[in-house]
Short mmCIF file of C-alpha atoms in Angstrom, two decimals:
data_model
loop_
_atom_site.label_atom_id
_atom_site.label_comp_id
_atom_site.label_asym_id
_atom_site.label_seq_id
_atom_site.Cartn_x
_atom_site.Cartn_y
_atom_site.Cartn_z
CA MET Y 1 19.47 224.68 -23.31
CA SER Y 2 19.88 222.04 -25.98
CA MET Y 3 17.71 221.66 -29.07
CA ARG Y 4 15.62 219.02 -27.28
CA PHE Y 5 13.78 221.90 -25.60
CA ALA Y 6 13.35 224.05 -28.71
CA ASP Y 7 9.62 223.26 -28.95
CA MET Y 8 8.97 223.32 -25.20
CA PRO Y 9 7.10 226.22 -23.51
CA SER Y 10 9.27 229.21 -22.65
CA ARG Y 11 6.87 231.13 -20.39
CA PHE Y 12 6.47 230.74 -16.65
CA THR Y 13 4.72 227.66 -15.27
CA ARG Y 14 1.06 227.58 -14.28
CA GLY Y 15 2.01 227.76 -10.62
CA MET Y 16 3.84 231.03 -11.18
CA ARG Y 17 0.94 232.56 -13.12
CA TYR Y 18 -2.01 231.57 -10.98
CA PRO Y 19 -3.68 234.23 -8.75
CA ALA Y 20 -1.61 234.89 -5.63
CA SER Y 21 -2.68 236.47 -2.34
CA ILE Y 22 -0.91 238.20 0.53
CA ALA Y 23 -2.19 239.32 3.93
CA LEU Y 24 -1.51 242.82 5.23
CA ARG Y 25 -1.48 242.73 9.05
CA TYR Y 26 -1.60 246.02 10.92
CA ASN Y 27 0.29 246.42 14.19
CA ASP Y 28 1.27 249.66 15.90
CA GLY Y 29 1.43 251.83 12.80
CA VAL Y 30 3.21 249.24 10.65
CA TYR Y 31 1.88 246.72 8.14
CA SER Y 32 3.52 243.32 7.82
CA ILE Y 33 3.20 241.22 4.68
CA ASP Y 34 2.44 237.54 5.28
CA ALA Y 35 1.81 234.76 2.82
CA ASP Y 36 -1.83 233.77 2.47
CA LYS Y 37 -2.18 230.11 3.56
CA SER Y 38 -5.93 229.77 3.12
CA PHE Y 39 -5.63 226.88 0.66
CA ASP Y 40 -2.06 225.75 1.21
CA VAL Y 41 -2.97 223.99 4.46
CA LYS Y 42 -1.22 220.66 3.89
CA ASP Y 43 2.52 220.24 4.36
CA SER Y 44 4.13 218.46 1.42
CA ILE Y 45 7.08 216.13 1.58
CA LEU Y 46 9.31 218.86 0.16
CA SER Y 47 8.39 221.42 2.81
CA VAL Y 48 8.89 218.86 5.56
CA MET Y 49 12.30 217.76 4.30
CA GLY Y 50 13.53 221.23 3.31
CA LYS Y 51 14.93 222.32 6.66
CA SER Y 52 16.22 218.84 7.47
CA LEU Y 53 18.21 218.68 4.24
CA GLU Y 54 19.62 222.17 4.79
CA LYS Y 55 20.73 221.13 8.26
CA LEU Y 56 22.25 217.96 6.78
CA LEU Y 57 24.26 219.91 4.20
CA THR Y 58 25.52 222.57 6.64
CA SER Y 59 26.44 220.32 9.59
CA THR Y 60 29.10 217.74 10.28
CA PRO Y 61 27.94 214.12 10.66
CA SER Y 62 28.37 214.26 14.45
CA GLU Y 63 26.42 217.52 14.68
CA PHE Y 64 23.58 216.21 12.53
CA GLU Y 65 23.27 213.07 14.67
CA MET Y 66 22.21 215.23 17.61
CA TYR Y 67 19.25 216.63 15.65
CA LYS Y 68 17.74 213.20 15.10
CA LYS Y 69 14.67 212.35 17.14
CA GLN Y 70 16.36 209.76 19.34
CA ASN Y 71 19.19 212.20 20.15
CA SER Y 72 17.18 215.40 20.41
CA TRP Y 73 17.75 215.58 24.17
CA LYS Y 74 21.42 216.31 23.47
CA VAL Y 75 20.62 219.60 21.72
CA LYS Y 76 21.07 222.29 24.34
CA GLU Y 77 20.86 225.39 22.16
CA ILE Y 78 19.56 225.88 18.64
CA PRO Y 79 21.59 228.48 16.72
CA GLU Y 80 19.69 231.59 15.68
CA GLU Y 81 18.95 232.35 12.05
CA ASN Y 82 20.86 235.15 10.31
CA TYR Y 83 19.07 237.74 8.18
CA HIS Y 84 19.98 240.61 5.92
CA TYR Y 85 17.76 243.72 5.93
CA VAL Y 86 17.42 246.34 3.24
CA GLU Y 87 15.23 249.45 2.93
CA ALA Y 88 13.60 250.14 -0.43
CA GLU Y 89 10.76 252.59 -1.12
CA ASP Y 90 8.22 252.11 1.72
CA PHE Y 91 9.46 248.59 2.55
CA ILE Y 92 11.96 247.04 4.91
CA LEU Y 93 12.84 243.72 3.31
CA ARG Y 94 14.40 240.70 5.00
CA SER Y 95 16.19 237.71 3.53
CA GLN Y 96 17.64 234.75 5.40
CA LEU Y 97 21.35 234.02 4.98
CA ASP Y 98 22.26 230.33 4.76
CA CYS Y 99 25.94 229.99 3.86
CA ARG Y 100 29.12 232.01 3.56
CA ASP Y 101 32.27 231.65 1.50
CA ASP Y 102 34.90 234.41 1.49
CA ARG Y 103 36.03 233.44 -2.01
CA LEU Y 104 32.78 234.74 -3.50
CA PRO Y 105 32.46 238.41 -4.54
CA ARG Y 106 29.50 238.98 -2.22
CA LYS Y 107 30.66 236.42 0.39
CA THR Y 108 27.23 234.82 1.06
CA PHE Y 109 24.98 232.51 -0.92
CA ASP Y 110 21.64 230.75 -0.48
CA LEU Y 111 21.14 227.00 -0.14
CA LYS Y 112 18.27 225.40 -2.08
CA THR Y 113 17.13 221.77 -2.12
CA ARG Y 114 15.33 220.89 -5.34
CA GLY Y 115 13.11 217.83 -5.59
CA SER Y 116 13.10 215.94 -8.87
CA LEU Y 117 10.41 216.29 -11.53
CA ALA Y 118 8.41 213.25 -10.41
CA ILE Y 119 8.34 214.41 -6.79
CA ARG Y 120 7.11 217.89 -7.72
CA MET Y 121 4.39 216.61 -10.06
CA ASP Y 122 3.16 213.84 -7.72
CA LEU Y 123 3.69 215.06 -4.15
CA ASP Y 124 1.05 212.86 -2.51
CA ASN Y 125 2.58 209.76 -4.09
CA HIS Y 126 6.20 210.38 -3.13
CA GLU Y 127 6.70 206.77 -2.02
CA VAL Y 128 6.52 205.75 -5.69
CA SER Y 129 7.85 208.91 -7.34
CA ARG Y 130 11.05 208.69 -5.29
CA GLY Y 131 12.19 206.07 -7.79
CA TYR Y 132 12.67 208.73 -10.47
CA GLN Y 133 16.40 209.09 -11.22
CA ILE Y 134 18.59 211.77 -12.78
CA LYS Y 135 20.98 209.90 -15.05
CA THR Y 136 22.34 212.24 -17.73
CA MET Y 137 23.22 215.87 -18.31
CA LYS Y 138 21.03 216.42 -21.41
CA GLY Y 139 17.56 215.23 -22.29
CA ARG Y 140 13.88 215.87 -21.70
CA MET Y 141 13.56 213.27 -18.95
CA GLN Y 142 15.83 212.05 -16.15
CA SER Y 143 18.46 214.73 -16.78
CA PHE Y 144 19.92 217.76 -15.04
CA GLU Y 145 18.90 219.82 -18.06
CA ARG Y 146 15.21 219.07 -17.41
CA GLU Y 147 15.56 220.07 -13.76
CA TYR Y 148 17.27 223.31 -14.74
CA TYR Y 149 14.61 224.02 -17.39
CA ASP Y 150 11.78 223.62 -14.88
CA MET Y 151 13.61 225.68 -12.27
CA VAL Y 152 14.07 228.56 -14.71
CA ARG Y 153 10.34 228.65 -15.49
CA SER Y 154 9.18 228.33 -11.89
CA ALA Y 155 11.54 229.17 -9.02
CA PHE Y 156 14.19 231.33 -10.70
CA LEU Y 157 12.23 234.56 -10.25
CA LYS Y 158 11.70 233.91 -6.55
CA TYR Y 159 15.32 232.87 -6.05
CA ASN Y 160 16.49 236.00 -7.86
CA PHE Y 161 14.48 238.26 -5.56
CA GLN Y 162 15.76 236.49 -2.45
CA VAL Y 163 19.35 236.81 -3.59
CA ARG Y 164 18.92 240.50 -4.34
CA ILE Y 165 17.26 241.28 -1.02
CA GLY Y 166 20.01 239.45 0.87
CA ASN Y 167 22.79 240.92 -1.31
CA MET Y 168 23.99 237.36 -1.93
CA ASP Y 169 26.21 236.10 -4.72
CA GLY Y 170 24.02 233.19 -5.86
CA ILE Y 171 22.38 229.92 -4.89
CA PHE Y 172 23.74 226.43 -4.28
CA VAL Y 173 21.21 223.87 -5.52
CA ALA Y 174 21.09 220.25 -4.29
CA TYR Y 175 19.08 217.91 -6.55
CA HIS Y 176 17.37 214.94 -4.85
CA ASN Y 177 14.40 212.58 -5.00
CA THR Y 178 13.86 212.36 -1.18
CA ALA Y 179 15.86 209.09 -1.18
CA ARG Y 180 19.26 210.10 -2.58
CA MET Y 181 21.23 213.11 -3.74
CA PHE Y 182 22.05 213.35 -7.45
CA GLY Y 183 24.34 216.36 -7.64
CA PHE Y 184 24.97 219.98 -6.80
CA GLN Y 185 25.06 223.13 -8.87
CA TYR Y 186 26.08 226.69 -8.05
CA ILE Y 187 24.14 229.37 -9.93
CA SER Y 188 25.35 232.95 -9.61
CA ARG Y 189 23.13 235.99 -9.55
CA ARG Y 190 24.60 237.10 -12.86
CA GLU Y 191 23.52 233.85 -14.50
CA MET Y 192 19.97 234.20 -13.18
CA ASP Y 193 19.83 237.80 -14.46
CA GLU Y 194 20.97 236.74 -17.92
CA VAL Y 195 18.33 234.01 -18.10
CA LEU Y 196 15.45 236.11 -16.75
CA TYR Y 197 16.19 239.63 -18.02
CA GLY Y 198 19.03 239.39 -20.52
CA ASN Y 199 21.76 240.97 -18.36
CA GLU Y 200 22.47 242.16 -14.84
CA LEU Y 201 21.83 245.83 -15.65
CA THR Y 202 18.25 245.09 -16.69
CA GLY Y 203 17.76 242.92 -13.60
CA ASN Y 204 18.75 245.76 -11.26
CA HIS Y 205 16.37 248.21 -12.92
CA MET Y 206 13.57 245.64 -13.04
CA PHE Y 207 13.83 244.98 -9.31
CA LYS Y 208 13.56 248.70 -8.52
CA MET Y 209 10.58 249.13 -10.84
CA ILE Y 210 8.69 246.23 -9.27
CA LEU Y 211 9.20 247.58 -5.76
CA LEU Y 212 8.05 251.02 -6.89
CA LEU Y 213 4.82 249.70 -8.45
CA LEU Y 214 4.09 247.42 -5.48
CA SER Y 215 4.59 250.33 -3.09
CA LYS Y 216 2.09 252.48 -4.99
CA MET Y 217 -0.52 249.71 -5.10
CA LEU Y 218 -0.29 248.80 -1.41
CA ARG Y 219 -0.32 252.47 -0.41
CA THR Y 220 -3.65 252.79 -2.22
CA VAL Y 221 -5.00 249.79 -0.26
CA THR Y 222 -3.90 251.07 3.14
CA ASP Y 223 -5.43 254.48 2.41
CA GLN Y 224 -8.73 252.79 1.55
CA TYR Y 225 -8.68 250.56 4.68
CA PRO Y 226 -6.60 252.32 7.35
CA GLU Y 227 -5.40 250.25 10.33
CA THR Y 228 -7.22 247.16 9.06
CA ASP Y 229 -6.11 243.63 8.23
CA VAL Y 230 -6.82 243.02 4.57
CA ARG Y 231 -6.12 240.36 1.95
CA VAL Y 232 -4.75 241.51 -1.40
CA THR Y 233 -5.05 239.17 -4.39
CA PHE Y 234 -3.20 239.75 -7.67
CA ASN Y 235 -4.34 238.22 -10.93
CA SER Y 236 -2.76 238.57 -14.37
CA PHE Y 237 -5.26 236.32 -16.22
CA THR Y 238 -7.18 239.19 -17.77
CA PRO Y 239 -8.38 239.62 -21.39
CA ASP Y 240 -6.54 242.93 -21.79
CA HIS Y 241 -3.31 241.62 -20.13
CA SER Y 242 -3.59 244.09 -17.29
CA LEU Y 243 -2.97 243.37 -13.61
CA SER Y 244 -6.03 243.04 -11.38
CA MET Y 245 -5.90 243.67 -7.64
CA TRP Y 246 -8.70 242.53 -5.30
CA VAL Y 247 -9.00 243.73 -1.69
CA GLU Y 248 -10.96 241.92 1.05
CA VAL Y 249 -11.17 242.68 4.77
CA ILE Y 250 -10.03 239.69 6.86
CA ASP Y 251 -12.38 238.19 9.47
CA ASP Y 252 -10.17 235.80 11.46
CA GLU Y 253 -13.01 233.94 13.20
CA LYS Y 254 -14.93 233.03 10.06
CA GLU Y 255 -11.77 232.29 8.14
CA ALA Y 256 -10.69 229.80 10.80
CA ILE Y 257 -14.00 227.95 10.24
CA ALA Y 258 -13.53 228.08 6.44
CA VAL Y 259 -9.97 226.73 6.67
CA LYS Y 260 -11.13 223.87 8.89
CA MET Y 261 -13.90 223.03 6.42
CA TYR Y 262 -11.38 223.10 3.58
CA GLN Y 263 -9.13 220.64 5.40
CA GLU Y 264 -12.00 218.24 6.08
CA THR Y 265 -14.15 218.49 2.95
CA GLY Y 266 -12.08 220.41 0.40
CA GLN Y 267 -14.65 223.25 0.32
CA TYR Y 268 -13.64 226.71 1.52
CA SER Y 269 -16.95 227.55 3.16
CA VAL Y 270 -18.44 228.52 6.52
CA ASN Y 271 -21.65 226.60 5.83
CA PRO Y 272 -21.61 223.06 7.22
CA ALA Y 273 -21.63 220.39 4.56
CA PRO Y 274 -24.88 218.39 4.33
CA THR Y 275 -24.57 214.94 5.85
CA ALA Y 276 -26.59 211.86 5.01
CA ALA Y 277 -29.21 211.01 7.62
CA THR Y 278 -28.56 207.84 9.61
CA PRO Y 279 -31.28 205.17 10.01
CA GLU Y 280 -31.63 206.04 13.70
CA ALA Y 281 -32.13 209.73 12.91
CA SER Y 282 -34.73 208.91 10.25
CA LYS Y 283 -36.70 206.72 12.67
CA GLU Y 284 -36.60 209.43 15.32
CA ALA Y 285 -37.83 212.09 12.89
CA ALA Y 286 -40.60 209.81 11.67
CA SER Y 287 -41.79 209.06 15.21
CA LYS Y 288 -42.02 212.78 15.93
CA GLU Y 289 -44.28 213.23 12.88
CA GLY Y 290 -46.63 210.48 14.08
CA VAL Y 291 -45.52 207.89 11.52
CA ASP Y 292 -44.73 204.37 12.52
CA PRO Y 293 -40.97 204.03 11.82
CA PHE Y 294 -41.24 200.21 11.71
CA ALA Y 295 -44.08 200.12 9.19
CA THR Y 296 -43.33 198.39 5.89
CA LYS Y 297 -44.54 199.48 2.50
CA ASP Y 298 -47.64 197.66 1.24
CA PRO Y 299 -46.64 195.82 -1.93
CA LEU Y 300 -50.25 195.95 -3.12
CA GLY Y 301 -50.58 199.65 -2.47
CA ALA Y 302 -50.76 202.44 -5.00
CA LYS Y 303 -48.00 202.66 -7.54
CA PRO Y 304 -45.95 205.86 -7.85
CA THR Y 305 -47.47 208.27 -10.31
CA GLU Y 306 -45.69 210.11 -13.12
CA THR Y 307 -45.82 213.28 -11.05
CA ASP Y 308 -43.79 211.65 -8.27
CA ALA Y 309 -41.19 210.47 -10.80
CA GLU Y 310 -40.95 213.95 -12.31
CA ASN Y 311 -40.49 215.49 -8.86
CA ALA Y 312 -37.73 212.99 -8.02
CA LEU Y 313 -35.98 213.75 -11.32
CA LEU Y 314 -36.30 217.49 -10.69
CA ASP Y 315 -34.76 217.13 -7.22
CA GLU Y 316 -31.88 215.16 -8.69
CA LEU Y 317 -31.23 217.81 -11.34
CA LEU Y 318 -31.36 220.57 -8.77
CA ASP Y 319 -28.78 218.75 -6.67
CA GLU Y 320 -26.46 218.43 -9.67
CA ASP Y 321 -26.82 222.07 -10.73
CA VAL Y 322 -25.53 223.51 -7.47
CA ASP Y 323 -22.96 226.15 -8.29
CA PRO Y 324 -19.78 225.58 -6.20
CA VAL Y 325 -18.95 229.28 -6.46
CA GLU Y 326 -21.81 230.15 -4.13
CA ASP Y 327 -20.30 228.09 -1.30
CA VAL Y 328 -16.89 229.81 -1.40
CA TYR Y 329 -16.48 231.99 1.67
CA VAL Y 330 -15.97 235.70 1.02
CA ASN Y 331 -16.26 238.40 3.66
CA SER Y 332 -19.10 240.32 2.01
CA ASP Y 333 -19.84 242.26 5.22
CA HIS Y 334 -17.35 244.80 3.91
CA PRO Y 335 -17.27 245.93 0.28
CA ILE Y 336 -14.93 244.06 -2.05
CA GLN Y 337 -12.70 246.46 -3.94
CA HIS Y 338 -11.25 245.81 -7.38
CA TYR Y 339 -8.44 247.77 -9.05
CA ARG Y 340 -6.87 247.41 -12.46
CA MET Y 341 -3.33 248.50 -13.28
CA GLU Y 342 -2.27 249.30 -16.83
CA SER Y 343 1.32 250.08 -17.76
CA PHE Y 344 3.73 250.50 -20.67
CA SER Y 345 7.44 251.22 -20.93
CA THR Y 346 9.33 254.11 -22.44
CA LEU Y 347 12.83 253.26 -23.66
CA ASN Y 348 14.90 256.14 -25.05
CA ASN Y 349 11.75 258.24 -25.67
CA GLN Y 350 9.95 255.39 -27.46
CA ASP Y 351 6.84 253.76 -25.99
CA THR Y 352 6.62 249.97 -26.14
CA ASP Y 353 4.80 247.01 -24.61
CA ASP Y 354 7.58 244.53 -25.39
CA ALA Y 355 10.11 243.12 -22.94
CA ILE Y 356 12.97 245.51 -22.20
CA THR Y 357 16.68 244.67 -22.23
CA LEU Y 358 19.06 247.54 -21.46
CA ARG Y 359 22.30 247.64 -23.42
CA ASP Y 360 24.34 250.03 -21.27
CA GLN Y 361 24.03 252.80 -18.71
CA THR Y 362 23.11 255.37 -21.35
CA ASP Y 363 19.70 253.76 -21.97
CA GLU Y 364 16.81 255.61 -20.31
CA TRP Y 365 13.93 253.43 -19.18
CA SER Y 366 10.75 254.50 -17.39
CA ILE Y 367 7.38 252.86 -16.70
CA ASN Y 368 4.08 254.67 -17.19
CA TRP Y 369 1.25 253.24 -15.12
CA SER Y 370 -2.30 253.97 -14.01
CA LEU Y 371 -4.38 252.34 -11.26
CA LYS Y 372 -8.15 252.50 -11.79
CA LYS Y 373 -10.85 251.49 -9.33
CA SER Y 374 -13.73 249.40 -10.65
CA THR Y 375 -17.21 250.90 -10.65
CA ALA Y 376 -19.10 247.62 -11.11
CA PRO Y 377 -22.06 246.80 -8.78
CA PRO Y 378 -21.09 245.22 -5.42
CA ASP Y 379 -22.93 241.95 -6.16
CA GLU Y 380 -21.05 241.53 -9.43
CA LEU Y 381 -17.71 242.20 -7.73
CA VAL Y 382 -18.47 239.58 -5.07
CA ARG Y 383 -19.39 237.02 -7.70
CA HIS Y 384 -16.19 237.58 -9.71
CA TYR Y 385 -14.08 237.50 -6.56
CA ARG Y 386 -15.65 234.21 -5.48
CA GLN Y 387 -14.77 232.71 -8.86
CA LEU Y 388 -11.20 233.85 -8.36
CA ARG Y 389 -11.00 232.31 -4.88
CA LEU Y 390 -12.48 229.06 -6.19
CA LYS Y 391 -9.74 228.97 -8.82
CA GLN Y 392 -7.15 229.37 -6.09
CA SER Y 393 -8.69 226.59 -3.99
CA THR Y 394 -8.61 224.04 -6.80
CA PHE Y 395 -5.05 224.77 -7.90
CA PHE Y 396 -3.44 222.71 -5.12
CA GLU Y 397 -5.52 219.61 -5.92
CA ARG Y 398 -3.12 216.86 -6.97
CA PRO Y 399 -3.59 213.17 -7.74
CA SER Y 400 -3.34 210.87 -4.74
CA ALA Y 401 -1.79 207.43 -4.54
CA ASP Y 402 -5.25 205.87 -5.03
CA THR Y 403 -6.13 207.85 -8.16
CA PRO Y 404 -6.94 205.43 -11.03
CA GLU Y 405 -4.45 205.23 -13.87
CA GLU Y 406 -6.95 206.45 -16.46
CA GLU Y 407 -7.60 209.67 -14.51
CA LEU Y 408 -3.95 210.72 -14.34
CA ALA Y 409 -2.39 213.33 -16.57
CA PRO Y 410 -0.19 211.90 -19.37
CA LEU Y 411 3.00 213.30 -17.83
CA VAL Y 412 2.19 211.84 -14.41
CA LYS Y 413 1.60 208.42 -16.00
CA VAL Y 414 5.04 208.50 -17.61
CA LEU Y 415 6.70 209.67 -14.40
CA ARG Y 416 5.10 206.92 -12.33
CA ARG Y 417 6.15 204.31 -14.88
CA LEU Y 418 9.76 205.54 -14.83
CA SER Y 419 9.74 205.71 -11.04
CA ARG Y 420 8.60 202.11 -10.61
CA ARG Y 421 11.12 200.89 -13.17
CA ASN Y 422 14.11 202.61 -11.51
CA MET Y 423 13.19 202.19 -7.85
CA TRP Y 424 15.98 199.65 -7.36
CA MET Y 425 18.62 202.29 -8.09
CA ASN Y 426 17.97 203.96 -4.74
CA ASN Y 427 19.53 200.91 -3.07
CA THR Y 428 22.80 200.92 -5.03
CA PRO Y 429 25.92 200.84 -2.80
CA ARG Y 430 27.45 204.16 -1.91
CA GLU Y 431 30.86 203.03 -3.15
CA ARG Y 432 29.59 202.67 -6.70
CA VAL Y 433 30.59 205.57 -8.93
CA VAL Y 434 27.98 206.89 -11.36
CA VAL Y 435 29.75 208.46 -14.34
CA ASN Y 436 28.27 211.08 -16.62
CA LYS Y 437 28.06 209.24 -19.96
CA SER Y 438 27.05 212.33 -21.94
CA ARG Y 439 30.45 214.00 -21.46
CA ILE Y 440 33.08 213.29 -24.11
CA PRO Y 441 36.09 211.78 -22.29
CA ASP Y 442 39.47 213.44 -22.59
CA TYR Y 443 42.36 210.97 -22.38
CA ALA Y 444 45.20 213.44 -22.89
CA PRO Y 445 45.90 214.27 -19.21
CA LEU Y 446 45.59 210.61 -18.25
CA LYS Y 447 48.00 209.49 -21.04
CA HIS Y 448 50.60 212.07 -20.05
CA HIS Y 449 50.39 211.11 -16.41
CA ARG Y 450 50.67 207.32 -16.96
CA ALA Y 451 53.30 207.24 -19.70
CA ASP Y 452 56.19 206.64 -17.31
CA ARG Y 453 54.74 203.40 -15.91
CA PRO Y 454 55.97 200.06 -17.39
CA VAL Y 455 53.63 197.60 -19.01
CA LYS Y 456 52.94 194.52 -16.93
CA ALA Y 457 52.70 191.18 -18.69
CA SER Y 458 49.69 190.22 -16.57
CA SER Y 459 47.74 193.44 -17.20
CA PRO Y 460 44.03 192.84 -18.02
CA LYS Y 461 42.56 193.53 -21.39
CA PRO Y 462 41.42 197.10 -21.97
CA ARG Y 463 37.71 197.93 -22.06
CA HIS Y 464 37.85 200.24 -25.06
CA ARG Y 465 35.74 199.24 -28.01
CA SER Y 466 38.57 200.11 -30.40
CA SER Y 467 41.28 198.23 -28.47
CA PRO Y 468 40.39 194.59 -29.40
CA LYS Y 469 41.65 195.12 -32.97
CA PRO Y 470 45.36 195.53 -32.09
CA MET Y 471 45.05 192.84 -29.41
CA LEU Y 472 43.78 190.32 -31.96
CA LYS Y 473 46.67 191.12 -34.30
CA THR Y 474 49.34 190.78 -31.64
CA GLN Y 475 48.03 187.59 -30.04
CA PRO Y 476 48.96 185.19 -32.93
CA ALA Y 477 52.43 186.71 -33.18
CA PRO Y 478 54.11 184.50 -30.50
CA LYS Y 479 52.79 181.33 -32.25
CA THR Y 480 54.27 182.21 -35.65
CA GLN Y 481 57.60 183.47 -34.38
CA PRO Y 482 60.33 180.77 -34.52
CA THR Y 483 62.27 179.88 -31.42
CA SER Y 484 65.53 180.81 -33.08
CA LYS Y 485 66.30 183.61 -30.66
CA PRO Y 486 66.28 181.93 -27.27
CA GLN Y 487 69.70 183.36 -26.57
CA SER Y 488 68.43 186.95 -26.71
CA THR Y 489 65.97 186.48 -23.87
CA PRO Y 490 68.51 186.56 -21.01
CA LYS Y 491 69.68 190.01 -22.10
CA PRO Y 492 66.41 191.87 -21.34
CA GLN Y 493 66.26 190.15 -17.96
CA SER Y 494 69.64 191.50 -16.96
CA THR Y 495 68.74 195.00 -18.16
CA PRO Y 496 65.39 196.23 -16.73
CA LYS Y 497 65.31 199.21 -19.08
CA THR Y 498 64.44 196.98 -22.05
CA GLN Y 499 61.25 195.75 -20.34
CA SER Y 500 59.65 199.17 -20.17
CA THR Y 501 60.53 200.10 -23.78
CA PRO Y 502 59.06 203.61 -23.57
CA LYS Y 503 59.96 204.37 -27.18
CA THR Y 504 57.78 201.59 -28.59
CA GLN Y 505 54.64 202.42 -26.52
CA PRO Y 506 53.30 205.35 -28.61
CA ALA Y 507 53.37 203.28 -31.80
CA PRO Y 508 49.97 201.49 -31.37
CA ALA Y 509 48.32 204.72 -30.18
CA SER Y 510 49.25 206.57 -33.35
CA GLU Y 511 47.42 204.11 -35.60
CA LYS Y 512 43.86 205.36 -36.19
CA ASN Y 513 43.86 207.10 -32.77
CA GLU Y 514 43.64 203.78 -30.94
CA PRO Y 515 44.79 203.75 -27.30
CA SER Y 516 47.96 201.94 -26.41
CA PRO Y 517 47.98 198.99 -23.96
CA THR Y 518 49.69 201.23 -21.42
CA ASN Y 519 46.91 203.80 -21.48
CA SER Y 520 44.12 201.22 -21.50
CA SER Y 521 45.42 199.47 -18.40
CA SER Y 522 45.82 202.76 -16.60
CA ASP Y 523 42.28 203.78 -17.61
CA GLN Y 524 40.90 200.72 -15.87
CA SER Y 525 42.60 201.48 -12.60
CA GLY Y 526 42.18 205.26 -12.61
CA SER Y 527 38.82 205.89 -14.34
CA PRO Y 528 36.20 203.22 -13.67
CA GLY Y 529 33.55 204.94 -15.76
CA VAL Y 530 35.42 205.18 -19.09
#
């Protein structure tokens, strides 16, 4: 990374550090691990386009045409997905294989489509954020360096695990903004290990240690709840920097109601949300109580007393002081269990809590850990677990397209402004070449390749900033030269070799490193971006 990111955060993003949950599903003596989708109920534009873009990049144009909606009847058979399986500790792990290239050391690699910064930060407003462009290699905004920086802090750890499980060589990343592709980048597994762990040796040991600790923790859960579907939630936001593990028995019927409520109202609850009474319902209730629903209030009647005003104010305060934690659904019919894991490393017989980087195979590294069960009262455990679930439910809340400008985060404001300003660039012709301006051009290969071509008298002026100086000096020369040598002109016409004059071409280029007219004309025809 360049020095532009020296003062930027170096830890994982908030999305990687927030509490995460998995579901253990029991079936015929085996537990399967599924992702918990309690709060991630809405498909984003990136998840919808992910498979389509992968199909686009791995199919020929004629094959991809058949997968379009209007041509879907032509698809007779959908090819099956390929997976790689590996056994580690008590797990059988599976990773999908996307692509293959026999030139790679491990033959296979994974295909990843990466949405731009504006798309990721403003998913519900992708119609505007699609105007965000990637223009340069370096920089904090609108650059490939920014995309790589965010990917390292967020998705690199997940990509690294997928590559290791599938025994793949690396990942092939396609950068886009849902409207156009900006570029592609191949990242090997070795590069990811060096960024995350320091080297590949440390990455291999780290992967084994993580599987070992996860196996011990899940074995404790299954022993506590045998042959039962449970949800396991991990949280690292603890004061003592330990890892907390919460266990909850899954009730599918009530959770289906809670998920539906969350989709409709944004509250993960099984209690129906209070609705405002309609005028018809109020009249019906009043008629049942013996009150005339069409009676009007006497303007000369008694005025409201101070007691009535105090009661109205008290009701209003009570409505505002409702704790949202109490409405979060938690299966309290079964006890909520809480465990805390503490660990430290031992490197070459020295205990440490710092990050470990192995130097060679002679280094000895072991992890010392302990898993303790909480002895807090059940009501207190339920209350803390509800707070944790509420934190999970509010994490996926993002600004919508109708969110006022003053309520947006500062970064989102900047991204929307850049997106609106550069929206027109999505409609640039495909034939137009976008050149990387941050790279220093190298003219040596081009000069060597074009040196044998003669200079044409009608060649256009070069576009180099330094080239106008020699052109201005040579233009007045024909006016000052006397016409005393008209007899010498027929000789060059009869001998074509004198027109090319290869010996005199390097002379202008040697003065102050300025390009010669031969090289400048060839640059215009061969390199449109210079």
